PDB file of N, CA and C and ligand atoms in Angstrom:
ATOM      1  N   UNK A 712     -32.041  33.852  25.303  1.00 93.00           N
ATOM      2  CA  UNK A 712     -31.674  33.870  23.895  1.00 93.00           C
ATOM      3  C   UNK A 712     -30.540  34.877  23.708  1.00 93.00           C
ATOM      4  N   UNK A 713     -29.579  34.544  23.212  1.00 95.00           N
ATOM      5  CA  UNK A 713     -28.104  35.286  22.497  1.00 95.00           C
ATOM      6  C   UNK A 713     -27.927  35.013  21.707  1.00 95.00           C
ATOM      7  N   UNK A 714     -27.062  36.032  20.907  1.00 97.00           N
ATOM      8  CA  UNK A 714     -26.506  36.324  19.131  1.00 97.00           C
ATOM      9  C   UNK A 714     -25.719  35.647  19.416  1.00 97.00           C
ATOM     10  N   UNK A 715     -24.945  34.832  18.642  1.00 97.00           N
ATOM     11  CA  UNK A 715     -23.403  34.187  18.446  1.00 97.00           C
ATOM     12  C   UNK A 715     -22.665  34.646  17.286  1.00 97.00           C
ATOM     13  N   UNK A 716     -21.536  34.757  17.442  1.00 98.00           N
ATOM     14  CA  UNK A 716     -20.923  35.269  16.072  1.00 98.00           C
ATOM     15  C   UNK A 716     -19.740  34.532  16.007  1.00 98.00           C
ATOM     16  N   UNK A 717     -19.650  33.453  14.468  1.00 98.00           N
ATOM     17  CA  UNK A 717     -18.324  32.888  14.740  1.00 98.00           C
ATOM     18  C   UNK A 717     -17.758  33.100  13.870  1.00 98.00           C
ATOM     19  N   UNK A 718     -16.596  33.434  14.784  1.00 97.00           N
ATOM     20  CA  UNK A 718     -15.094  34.408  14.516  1.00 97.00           C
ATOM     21  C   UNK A 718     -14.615  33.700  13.103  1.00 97.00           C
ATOM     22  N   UNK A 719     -14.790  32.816  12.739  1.00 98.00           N
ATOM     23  CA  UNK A 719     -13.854  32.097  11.837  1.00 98.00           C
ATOM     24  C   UNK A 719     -14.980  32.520  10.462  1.00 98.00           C
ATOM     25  N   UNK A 720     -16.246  33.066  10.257  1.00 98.00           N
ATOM     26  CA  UNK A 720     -16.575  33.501   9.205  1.00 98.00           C
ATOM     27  C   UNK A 720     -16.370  34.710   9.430  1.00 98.00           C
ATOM     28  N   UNK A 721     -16.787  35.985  10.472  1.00 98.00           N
ATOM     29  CA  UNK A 721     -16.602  37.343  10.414  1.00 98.00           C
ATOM     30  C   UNK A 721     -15.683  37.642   9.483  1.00 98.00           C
ATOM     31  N   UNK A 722     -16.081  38.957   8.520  1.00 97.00           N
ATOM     32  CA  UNK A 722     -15.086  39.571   7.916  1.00 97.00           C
ATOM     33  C   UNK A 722     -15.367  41.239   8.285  1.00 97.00           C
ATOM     34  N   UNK A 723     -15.982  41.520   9.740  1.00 96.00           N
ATOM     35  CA  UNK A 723     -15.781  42.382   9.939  1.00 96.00           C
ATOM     36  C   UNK A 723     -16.222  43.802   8.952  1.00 96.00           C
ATOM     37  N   UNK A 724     -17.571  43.509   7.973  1.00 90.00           N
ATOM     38  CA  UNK A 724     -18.586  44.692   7.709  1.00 90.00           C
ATOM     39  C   UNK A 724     -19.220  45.189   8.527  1.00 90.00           C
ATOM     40  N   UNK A 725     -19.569  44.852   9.735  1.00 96.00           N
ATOM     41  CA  UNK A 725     -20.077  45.935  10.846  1.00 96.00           C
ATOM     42  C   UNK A 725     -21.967  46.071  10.584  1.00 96.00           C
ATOM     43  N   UNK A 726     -22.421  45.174   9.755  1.00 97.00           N
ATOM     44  CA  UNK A 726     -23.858  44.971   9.573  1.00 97.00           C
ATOM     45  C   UNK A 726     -24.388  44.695  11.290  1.00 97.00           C
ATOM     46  N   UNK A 727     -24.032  44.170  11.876  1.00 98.00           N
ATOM     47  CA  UNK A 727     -24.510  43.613  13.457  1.00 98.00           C
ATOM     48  C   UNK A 727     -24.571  45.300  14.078  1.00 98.00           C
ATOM     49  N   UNK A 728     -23.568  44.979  14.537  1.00 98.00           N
ATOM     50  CA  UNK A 728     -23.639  46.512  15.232  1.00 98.00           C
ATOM     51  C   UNK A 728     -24.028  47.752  14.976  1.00 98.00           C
ATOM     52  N   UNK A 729     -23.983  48.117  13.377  1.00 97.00           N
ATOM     53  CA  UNK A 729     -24.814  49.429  12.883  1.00 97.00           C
ATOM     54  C   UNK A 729     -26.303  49.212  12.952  1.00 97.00           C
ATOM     55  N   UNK A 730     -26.713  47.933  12.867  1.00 96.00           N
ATOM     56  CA  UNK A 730     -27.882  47.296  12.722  1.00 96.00           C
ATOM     57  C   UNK A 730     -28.847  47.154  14.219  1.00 96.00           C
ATOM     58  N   UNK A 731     -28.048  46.805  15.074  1.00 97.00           N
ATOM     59  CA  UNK A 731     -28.270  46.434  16.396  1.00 97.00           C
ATOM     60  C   UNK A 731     -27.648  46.347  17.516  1.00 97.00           C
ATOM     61  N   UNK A 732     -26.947  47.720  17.578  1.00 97.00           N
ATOM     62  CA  UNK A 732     -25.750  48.359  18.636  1.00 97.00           C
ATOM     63  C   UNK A 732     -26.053  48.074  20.083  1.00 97.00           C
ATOM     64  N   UNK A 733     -27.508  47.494  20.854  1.00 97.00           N
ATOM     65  CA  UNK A 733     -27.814  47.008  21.241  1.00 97.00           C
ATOM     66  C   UNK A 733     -27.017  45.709  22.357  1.00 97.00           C
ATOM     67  N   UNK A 734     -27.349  45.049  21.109  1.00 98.00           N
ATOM     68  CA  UNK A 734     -26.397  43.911  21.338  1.00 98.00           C
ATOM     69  C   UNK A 734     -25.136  43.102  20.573  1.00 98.00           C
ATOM     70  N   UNK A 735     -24.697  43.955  19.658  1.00 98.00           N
ATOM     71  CA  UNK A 735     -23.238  43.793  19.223  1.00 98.00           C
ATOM     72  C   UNK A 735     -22.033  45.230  19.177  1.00 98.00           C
ATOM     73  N   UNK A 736     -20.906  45.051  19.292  1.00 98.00           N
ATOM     74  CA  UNK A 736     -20.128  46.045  19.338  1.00 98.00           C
ATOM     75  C   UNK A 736     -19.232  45.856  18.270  1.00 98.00           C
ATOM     76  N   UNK A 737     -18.342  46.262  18.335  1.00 98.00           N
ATOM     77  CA  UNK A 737     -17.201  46.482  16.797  1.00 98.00           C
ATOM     78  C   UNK A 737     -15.838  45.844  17.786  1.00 98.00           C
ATOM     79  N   UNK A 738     -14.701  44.936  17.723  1.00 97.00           N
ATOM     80  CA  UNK A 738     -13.723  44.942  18.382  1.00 97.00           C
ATOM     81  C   UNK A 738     -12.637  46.442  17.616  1.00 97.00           C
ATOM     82  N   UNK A 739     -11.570  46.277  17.855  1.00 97.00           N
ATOM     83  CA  UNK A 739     -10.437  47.220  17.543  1.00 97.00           C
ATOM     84  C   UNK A 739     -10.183  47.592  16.035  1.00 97.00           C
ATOM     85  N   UNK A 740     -10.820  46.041  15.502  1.00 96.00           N
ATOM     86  CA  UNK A 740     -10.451  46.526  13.838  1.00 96.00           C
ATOM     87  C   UNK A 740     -11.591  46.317  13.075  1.00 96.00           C
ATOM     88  N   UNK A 741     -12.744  46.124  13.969  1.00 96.00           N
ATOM     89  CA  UNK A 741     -14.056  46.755  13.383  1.00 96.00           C
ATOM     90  C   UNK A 741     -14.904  45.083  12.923  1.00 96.00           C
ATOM     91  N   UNK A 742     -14.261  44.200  13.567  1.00 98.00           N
ATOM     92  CA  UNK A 742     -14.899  42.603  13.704  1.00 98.00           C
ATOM     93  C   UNK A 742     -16.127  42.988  14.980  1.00 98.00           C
ATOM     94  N   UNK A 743     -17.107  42.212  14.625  1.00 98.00           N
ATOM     95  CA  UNK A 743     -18.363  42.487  15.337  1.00 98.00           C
ATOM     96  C   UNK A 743     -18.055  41.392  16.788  1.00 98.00           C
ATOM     97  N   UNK A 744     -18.602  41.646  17.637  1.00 98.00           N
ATOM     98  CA  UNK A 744     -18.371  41.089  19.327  1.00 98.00           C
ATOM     99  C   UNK A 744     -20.328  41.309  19.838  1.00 98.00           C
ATOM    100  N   UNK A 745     -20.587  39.893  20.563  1.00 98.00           N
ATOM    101  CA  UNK A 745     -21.638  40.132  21.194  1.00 98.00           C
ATOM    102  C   UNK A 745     -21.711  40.746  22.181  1.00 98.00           C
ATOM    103  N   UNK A 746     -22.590  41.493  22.717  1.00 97.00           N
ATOM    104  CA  UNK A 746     -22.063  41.864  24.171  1.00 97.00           C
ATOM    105  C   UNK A 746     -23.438  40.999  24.786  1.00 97.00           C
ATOM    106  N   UNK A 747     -22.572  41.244  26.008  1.00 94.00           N
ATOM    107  CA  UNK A 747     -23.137  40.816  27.039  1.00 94.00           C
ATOM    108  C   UNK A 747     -24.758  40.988  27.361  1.00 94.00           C
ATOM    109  N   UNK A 748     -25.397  41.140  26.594  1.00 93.00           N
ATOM    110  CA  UNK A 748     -26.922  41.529  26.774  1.00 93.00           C
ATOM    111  C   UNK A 748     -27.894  40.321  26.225  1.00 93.00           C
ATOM    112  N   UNK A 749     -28.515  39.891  26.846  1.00 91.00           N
ATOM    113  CA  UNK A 749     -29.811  38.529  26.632  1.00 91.00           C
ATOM    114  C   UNK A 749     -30.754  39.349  25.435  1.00 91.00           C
ATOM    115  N   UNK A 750     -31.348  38.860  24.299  1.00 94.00           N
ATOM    116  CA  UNK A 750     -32.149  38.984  23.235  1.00 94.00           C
ATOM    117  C   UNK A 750     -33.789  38.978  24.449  1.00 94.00           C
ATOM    118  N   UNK A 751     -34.611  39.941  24.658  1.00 92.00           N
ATOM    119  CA  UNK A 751     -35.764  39.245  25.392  1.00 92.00           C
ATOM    120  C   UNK A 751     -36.941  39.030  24.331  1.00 92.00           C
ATOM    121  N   UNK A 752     -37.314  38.165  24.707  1.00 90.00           N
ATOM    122  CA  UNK A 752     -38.475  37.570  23.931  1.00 90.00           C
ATOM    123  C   UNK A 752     -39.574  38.565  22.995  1.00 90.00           C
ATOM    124  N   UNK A 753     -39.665  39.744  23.470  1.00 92.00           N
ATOM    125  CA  UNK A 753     -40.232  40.813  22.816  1.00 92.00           C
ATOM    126  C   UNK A 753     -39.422  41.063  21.544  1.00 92.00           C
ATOM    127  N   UNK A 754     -38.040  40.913  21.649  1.00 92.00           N
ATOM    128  CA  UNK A 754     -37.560  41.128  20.329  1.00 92.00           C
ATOM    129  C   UNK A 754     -37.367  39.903  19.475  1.00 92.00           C
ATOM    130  N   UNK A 755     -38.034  38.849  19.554  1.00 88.00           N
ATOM    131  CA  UNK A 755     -37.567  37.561  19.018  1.00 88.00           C
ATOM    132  C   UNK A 755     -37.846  38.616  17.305  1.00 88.00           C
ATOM    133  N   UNK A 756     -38.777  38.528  16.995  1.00 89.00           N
ATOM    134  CA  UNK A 756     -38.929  39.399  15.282  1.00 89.00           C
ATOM    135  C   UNK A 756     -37.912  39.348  14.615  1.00 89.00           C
ATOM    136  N   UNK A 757     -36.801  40.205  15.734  1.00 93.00           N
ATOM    137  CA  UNK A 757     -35.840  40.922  15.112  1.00 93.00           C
ATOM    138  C   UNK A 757     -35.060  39.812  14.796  1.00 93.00           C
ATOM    139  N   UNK A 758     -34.643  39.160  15.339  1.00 95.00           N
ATOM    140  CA  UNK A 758     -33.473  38.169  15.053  1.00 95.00           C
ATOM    141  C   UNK A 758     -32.998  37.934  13.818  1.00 95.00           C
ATOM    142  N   UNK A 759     -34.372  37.046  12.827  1.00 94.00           N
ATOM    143  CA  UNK A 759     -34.060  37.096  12.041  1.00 94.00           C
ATOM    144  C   UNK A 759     -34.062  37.584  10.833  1.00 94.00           C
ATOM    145  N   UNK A 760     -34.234  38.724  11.115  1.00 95.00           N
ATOM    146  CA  UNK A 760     -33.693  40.157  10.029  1.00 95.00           C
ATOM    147  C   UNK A 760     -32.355  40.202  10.482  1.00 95.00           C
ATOM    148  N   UNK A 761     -31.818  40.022  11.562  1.00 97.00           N
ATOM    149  CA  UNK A 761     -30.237  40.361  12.165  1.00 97.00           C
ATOM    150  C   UNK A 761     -29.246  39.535  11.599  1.00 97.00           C
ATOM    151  N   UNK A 762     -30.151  38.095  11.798  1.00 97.00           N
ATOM    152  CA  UNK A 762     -29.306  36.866  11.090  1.00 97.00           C
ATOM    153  C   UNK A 762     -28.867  37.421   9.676  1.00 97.00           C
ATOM    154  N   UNK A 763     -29.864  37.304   8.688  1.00 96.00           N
ATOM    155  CA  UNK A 763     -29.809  37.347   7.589  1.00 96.00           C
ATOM    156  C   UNK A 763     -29.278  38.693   6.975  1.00 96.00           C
ATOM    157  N   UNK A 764     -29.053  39.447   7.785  1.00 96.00           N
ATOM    158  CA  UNK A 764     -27.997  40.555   7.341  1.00 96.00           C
ATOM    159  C   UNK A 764     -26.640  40.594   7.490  1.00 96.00           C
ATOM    160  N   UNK A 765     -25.968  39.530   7.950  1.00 97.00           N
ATOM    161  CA  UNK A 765     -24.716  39.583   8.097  1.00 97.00           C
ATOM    162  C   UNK A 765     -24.505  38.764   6.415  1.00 97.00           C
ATOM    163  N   UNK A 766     -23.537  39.376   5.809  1.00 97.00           N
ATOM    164  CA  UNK A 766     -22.599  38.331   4.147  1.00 97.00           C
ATOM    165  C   UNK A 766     -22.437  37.626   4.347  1.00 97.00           C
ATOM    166  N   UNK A 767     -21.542  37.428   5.538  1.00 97.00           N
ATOM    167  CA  UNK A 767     -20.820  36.025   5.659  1.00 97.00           C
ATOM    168  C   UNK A 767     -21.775  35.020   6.494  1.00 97.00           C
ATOM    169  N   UNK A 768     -23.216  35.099   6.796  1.00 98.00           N
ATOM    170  CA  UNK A 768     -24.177  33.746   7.711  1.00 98.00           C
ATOM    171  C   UNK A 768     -22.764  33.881   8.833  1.00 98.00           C
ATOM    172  N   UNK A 769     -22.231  34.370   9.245  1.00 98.00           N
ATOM    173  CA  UNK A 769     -21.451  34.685  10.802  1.00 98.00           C
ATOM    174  C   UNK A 769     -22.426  34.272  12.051  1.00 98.00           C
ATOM    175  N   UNK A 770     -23.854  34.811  11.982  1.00 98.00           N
ATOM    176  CA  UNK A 770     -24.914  35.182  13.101  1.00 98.00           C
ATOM    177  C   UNK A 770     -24.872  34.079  12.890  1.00 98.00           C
ATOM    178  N   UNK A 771     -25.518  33.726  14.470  1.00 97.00           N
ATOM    179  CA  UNK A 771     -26.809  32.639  14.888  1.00 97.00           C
ATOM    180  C   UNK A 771     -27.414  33.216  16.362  1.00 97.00           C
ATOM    181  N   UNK A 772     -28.540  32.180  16.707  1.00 95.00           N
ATOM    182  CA  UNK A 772     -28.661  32.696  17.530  1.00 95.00           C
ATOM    183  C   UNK A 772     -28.818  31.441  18.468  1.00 95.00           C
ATOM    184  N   UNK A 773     -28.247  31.850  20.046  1.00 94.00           N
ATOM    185  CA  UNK A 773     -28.615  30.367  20.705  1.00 94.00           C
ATOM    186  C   UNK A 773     -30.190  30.473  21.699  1.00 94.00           C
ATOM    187  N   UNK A 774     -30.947  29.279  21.827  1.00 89.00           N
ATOM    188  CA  UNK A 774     -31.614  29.817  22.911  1.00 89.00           C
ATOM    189  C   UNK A 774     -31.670  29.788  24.050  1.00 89.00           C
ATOM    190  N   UNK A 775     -32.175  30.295  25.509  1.00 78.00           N
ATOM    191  CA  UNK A 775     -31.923  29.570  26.647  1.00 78.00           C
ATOM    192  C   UNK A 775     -30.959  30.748  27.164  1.00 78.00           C
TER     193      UNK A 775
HETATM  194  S1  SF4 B1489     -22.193  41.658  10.079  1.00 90.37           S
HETATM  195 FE1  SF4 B1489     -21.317  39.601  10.109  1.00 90.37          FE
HETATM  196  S2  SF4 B1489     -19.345  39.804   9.086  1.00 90.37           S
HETATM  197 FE2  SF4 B1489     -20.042  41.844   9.631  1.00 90.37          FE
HETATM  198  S3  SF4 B1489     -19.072  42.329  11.606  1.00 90.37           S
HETATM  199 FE3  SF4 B1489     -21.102  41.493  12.010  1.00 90.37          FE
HETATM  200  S4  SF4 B1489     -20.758  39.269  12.264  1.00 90.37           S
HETATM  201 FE4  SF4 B1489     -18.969  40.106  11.246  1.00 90.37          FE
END
């Protein structure tokens, strides 16, 4: 399971990453980036509190 974030809604409030530094980072001008880290099943909970905190519905999550 991974966060997805698509670029074409981001407006770059930084809710992901202050939220769950974890597994998102900030790029150069402060647009959120997944990193490289798998969601493990212990944190499924969280997700969707993660989802639903981004303004712009940006998040998803894939599974697998
Ligand atoms: S919270 Fe949403 S809009 Fe803000 S940086 Fe993260 S993905 Fe982008």
């Amino acid at each position: 399971m991974n966060f997805v974030i698509d670029t074409s809604l981001c407006s770059g409030h930084g809710r992901c990453y202050t939220l769950a530094p974890e597994w998102f980072d900030a790029d150069d001008i402060g647009y959120g980036q997944v990193k490289d880290a798998p969601v493990p099943d212990g944190e499924r909970a969280r997700t969707a509190d993660i989802v639903a905190a981004c303004p712009e519905g940006a998040i998803s999550v894939k599974e697998g």
